[in-house]
Amino acid sequence: FQLFVVASVLWVVFAIPATDQAWRLSCLSLPLVWVALASGLDGVSRFIFGLVCGAIVLHGYFGYGYSEAAQLQSLVLASTMHGMLVGSVVTQNRLARDSDAYRNAVLSSVSYAAEQLVGSENWDTGFNEVLRRLGESSRASRIYLLETRHTEEEATFEVMPHEWTASALWAGQHQLGMLNVLVTHHLTERTDELTKGTVHHLRPQDLQEKDSAVFKALGIRSSLFIPVFVDQRLWGCLGLDRSLAEEDWQDGEIDALKAAGRSLGTLLARANTEEQFRRLTGNIRAVFWTSSADGRRRNYVSPAYEQIWRQSRA
């Protein structure tokens, strides 16, 4: 359809006498503005390419002289500026809307995490489901957690068993093992940056050839590591790999994932508190429980309930 519009516009422009420049400019500008409003800069660039190619062909067909060709060239340039200006505004608005939608999707998955994990006794199953939702909303091919291990000499990272991998990413345990070793070594060297809350963006082209080959073998375009803090201390990182089928991480996406990392840190801190509470109540022969704010639902009942009342906690 755009090809038909380009051909029609050019034919009208070349058919209008050279003295009527205002009509020519209108015939060139209006379709470009229409395409810019509909498709943004991408549509404008395709339209301009077709416009230039068609103008070259019709220039020879109508036998324009040098002065007429120069006038027509200035009109095409002026109309192109109109289209590019409108297209840039439309594209920026679309990027802002897409960024907001992406942020809402990511934070929605974190909200689900809060609902599912707070007060839950089965954190392993719940956290895997949280990672699945977060991975799908962030268009990641793999998402996983890395926990910081502090030793006397340095702080190292260890990949936790909680992870989610998209079906499009095929990888055996050996390949994932090599990737995990590479990633943990790479992050250990950048512990100071992560401690300051700096998000680390890892691209295969920034690595040595043998290390880059591991990423390329798995079809990973780049990896993103979001620091996760618990009680104002670096707990670890949220790692996300994006495949070659997806574009690289954008600033809006990184901001949304940073917010997700802060929320996960709050959940992990809550989980640590609840785990300590369970250990305490599990060793005391008395019934403890936590309930929802309205008192209608029990979130947790201590094991002593079954011993005293001979009934299932469920």
mmCIF file with all atom_site columns, N, CA and C in Angstrom, residues 40 64 69 78 141 164 182 190 197 222 242 250 304:
data_model
loop_
_atom_site.group_PDB
_atom_site.id
_atom_site.type_symbol
_atom_site.label_atom_id
_atom_site.label_alt_id
_atom_site.label_comp_id
_atom_site.label_asym_id
_atom_site.label_entity_id
_atom_site.label_seq_id
_atom_site.pdbx_PDB_ins_code
_atom_site.Cartn_x
_atom_site.Cartn_y
_atom_site.Cartn_z
_atom_site.occupancy
_atom_site.B_iso_or_equiv
_atom_site.pdbx_formal_charge
_atom_site.auth_seq_id
_atom_site.auth_comp_id
_atom_site.auth_asym_id
_atom_site.auth_atom_id
_atom_site.pdbx_PDB_model_num
ATOM 1  N N  . GLY A 1 40  ? 5.885  5.878   12.672  1.00 0.00 ? 40  GLY A N  1
ATOM 2  C CA . GLY A 1 40  ? 7.063  6.437   13.313  1.00 0.00 ? 40  GLY A CA 1
ATOM 3  C C  . GLY A 1 40  ? 8.241  6.559   12.357  1.00 0.00 ? 40  GLY A C  1
ATOM 4  N N  . TYR A 1 64  ? 13.814 16.347  -16.736 1.00 0.00 ? 64  TYR A N  1
ATOM 5  C CA . TYR A 1 64  ? 13.969 17.608  -16.015 1.00 0.00 ? 64  TYR A CA 1
ATOM 6  C C  . TYR A 1 64  ? 15.376 18.175  -16.232 1.00 0.00 ? 64  TYR A C  1
ATOM 7  N N  . ALA A 1 69  ? 15.463 20.113  -11.354 1.00 0.00 ? 69  ALA A N  1
ATOM 8  C CA . ALA A 1 69  ? 15.865 19.020  -10.462 1.00 0.00 ? 69  ALA A CA 1
ATOM 9  C C  . ALA A 1 69  ? 16.323 19.555  -9.111  1.00 0.00 ? 69  ALA A C  1
ATOM 10 N N  . ALA A 1 78  ? 12.862 19.360  2.266   1.00 0.00 ? 78  ALA A N  1
ATOM 11 C CA . ALA A 1 78  ? 11.993 20.052  3.223   1.00 0.00 ? 78  ALA A CA 1
ATOM 12 C C  . ALA A 1 78  ? 10.891 19.122  3.737   1.00 0.00 ? 78  ALA A C  1
ATOM 13 N N  . SER A 1 141 ? 15.844 -15.325 28.089  1.00 0.00 ? 141 SER A N  1
ATOM 14 C CA . SER A 1 141 ? 15.936 -16.738 27.745  1.00 0.00 ? 141 SER A CA 1
ATOM 15 C C  . SER A 1 141 ? 16.306 -17.579 28.964  1.00 0.00 ? 141 SER A C  1
ATOM 16 N N  . TRP A 1 164 ? 15.028 -20.333 35.837  1.00 0.00 ? 164 TRP A N  1
ATOM 17 C CA . TRP A 1 164 ? 14.033 -20.627 34.798  1.00 0.00 ? 164 TRP A CA 1
ATOM 18 C C  . TRP A 1 164 ? 14.708 -20.450 33.446  1.00 0.00 ? 164 TRP A C  1
ATOM 19 N N  . LEU A 1 182 ? 31.958 -19.391 34.331  1.00 0.00 ? 182 LEU A N  1
ATOM 20 C CA . LEU A 1 182 ? 32.421 -18.161 33.697  1.00 0.00 ? 182 LEU A CA 1
ATOM 21 C C  . LEU A 1 182 ? 31.767 -16.936 34.335  1.00 0.00 ? 182 LEU A C  1
ATOM 22 N N  . ARG A 1 190 ? 34.153 -8.193  39.976  1.00 0.00 ? 190 ARG A N  1
ATOM 23 C CA . ARG A 1 190 ? 33.431 -6.915  39.969  1.00 0.00 ? 190 ARG A CA 1
ATOM 24 C C  . ARG A 1 190 ? 32.547 -6.757  41.208  1.00 0.00 ? 190 ARG A C  1
ATOM 25 N N  . GLY A 1 197 ? 25.785 -1.059  44.030  1.00 0.00 ? 197 GLY A N  1
ATOM 26 C CA . GLY A 1 197 ? 24.474 -1.059  43.391  1.00 0.00 ? 197 GLY A CA 1
ATOM 27 C C  . GLY A 1 197 ? 24.509 -0.887  41.887  1.00 0.00 ? 197 GLY A C  1
ATOM 28 N N  . SER A 1 222 ? 23.414 -11.222 25.327  1.00 0.00 ? 222 SER A N  1
ATOM 29 C CA . SER A 1 222 ? 24.025 -10.496 26.440  1.00 0.00 ? 222 SER A CA 1
ATOM 30 C C  . SER A 1 222 ? 23.381 -10.935 27.743  1.00 0.00 ? 222 SER A C  1
ATOM 31 N N  . ARG A 1 242 ? 19.718 -12.967 27.651  1.00 0.00 ? 242 ARG A N  1
ATOM 32 C CA . ARG A 1 242 ? 18.820 -12.704 26.528  1.00 0.00 ? 242 ARG A CA 1
ATOM 33 C C  . ARG A 1 242 ? 19.413 -13.306 25.261  1.00 0.00 ? 242 ARG A C  1
ATOM 34 N N  . GLN A 1 250 ? 17.422 -2.404  26.961  1.00 0.00 ? 250 GLN A N  1
ATOM 35 C CA . GLN A 1 250 ? 17.261 -0.962  26.860  1.00 0.00 ? 250 GLN A CA 1
ATOM 36 C C  . GLN A 1 250 ? 17.241 -0.343  28.263  1.00 0.00 ? 250 GLN A C  1
ATOM 37 N N  . ALA A 1 304 ? 4.009  -27.751 66.354  1.00 0.00 ? 304 ALA A N  1
ATOM 38 C CA . ALA A 1 304 ? 3.513  -28.254 67.636  1.00 0.00 ? 304 ALA A CA 1
ATOM 39 C C  . ALA A 1 304 ? 2.000  -28.464 67.624  1.00 0.00 ? 304 ALA A C  1
#
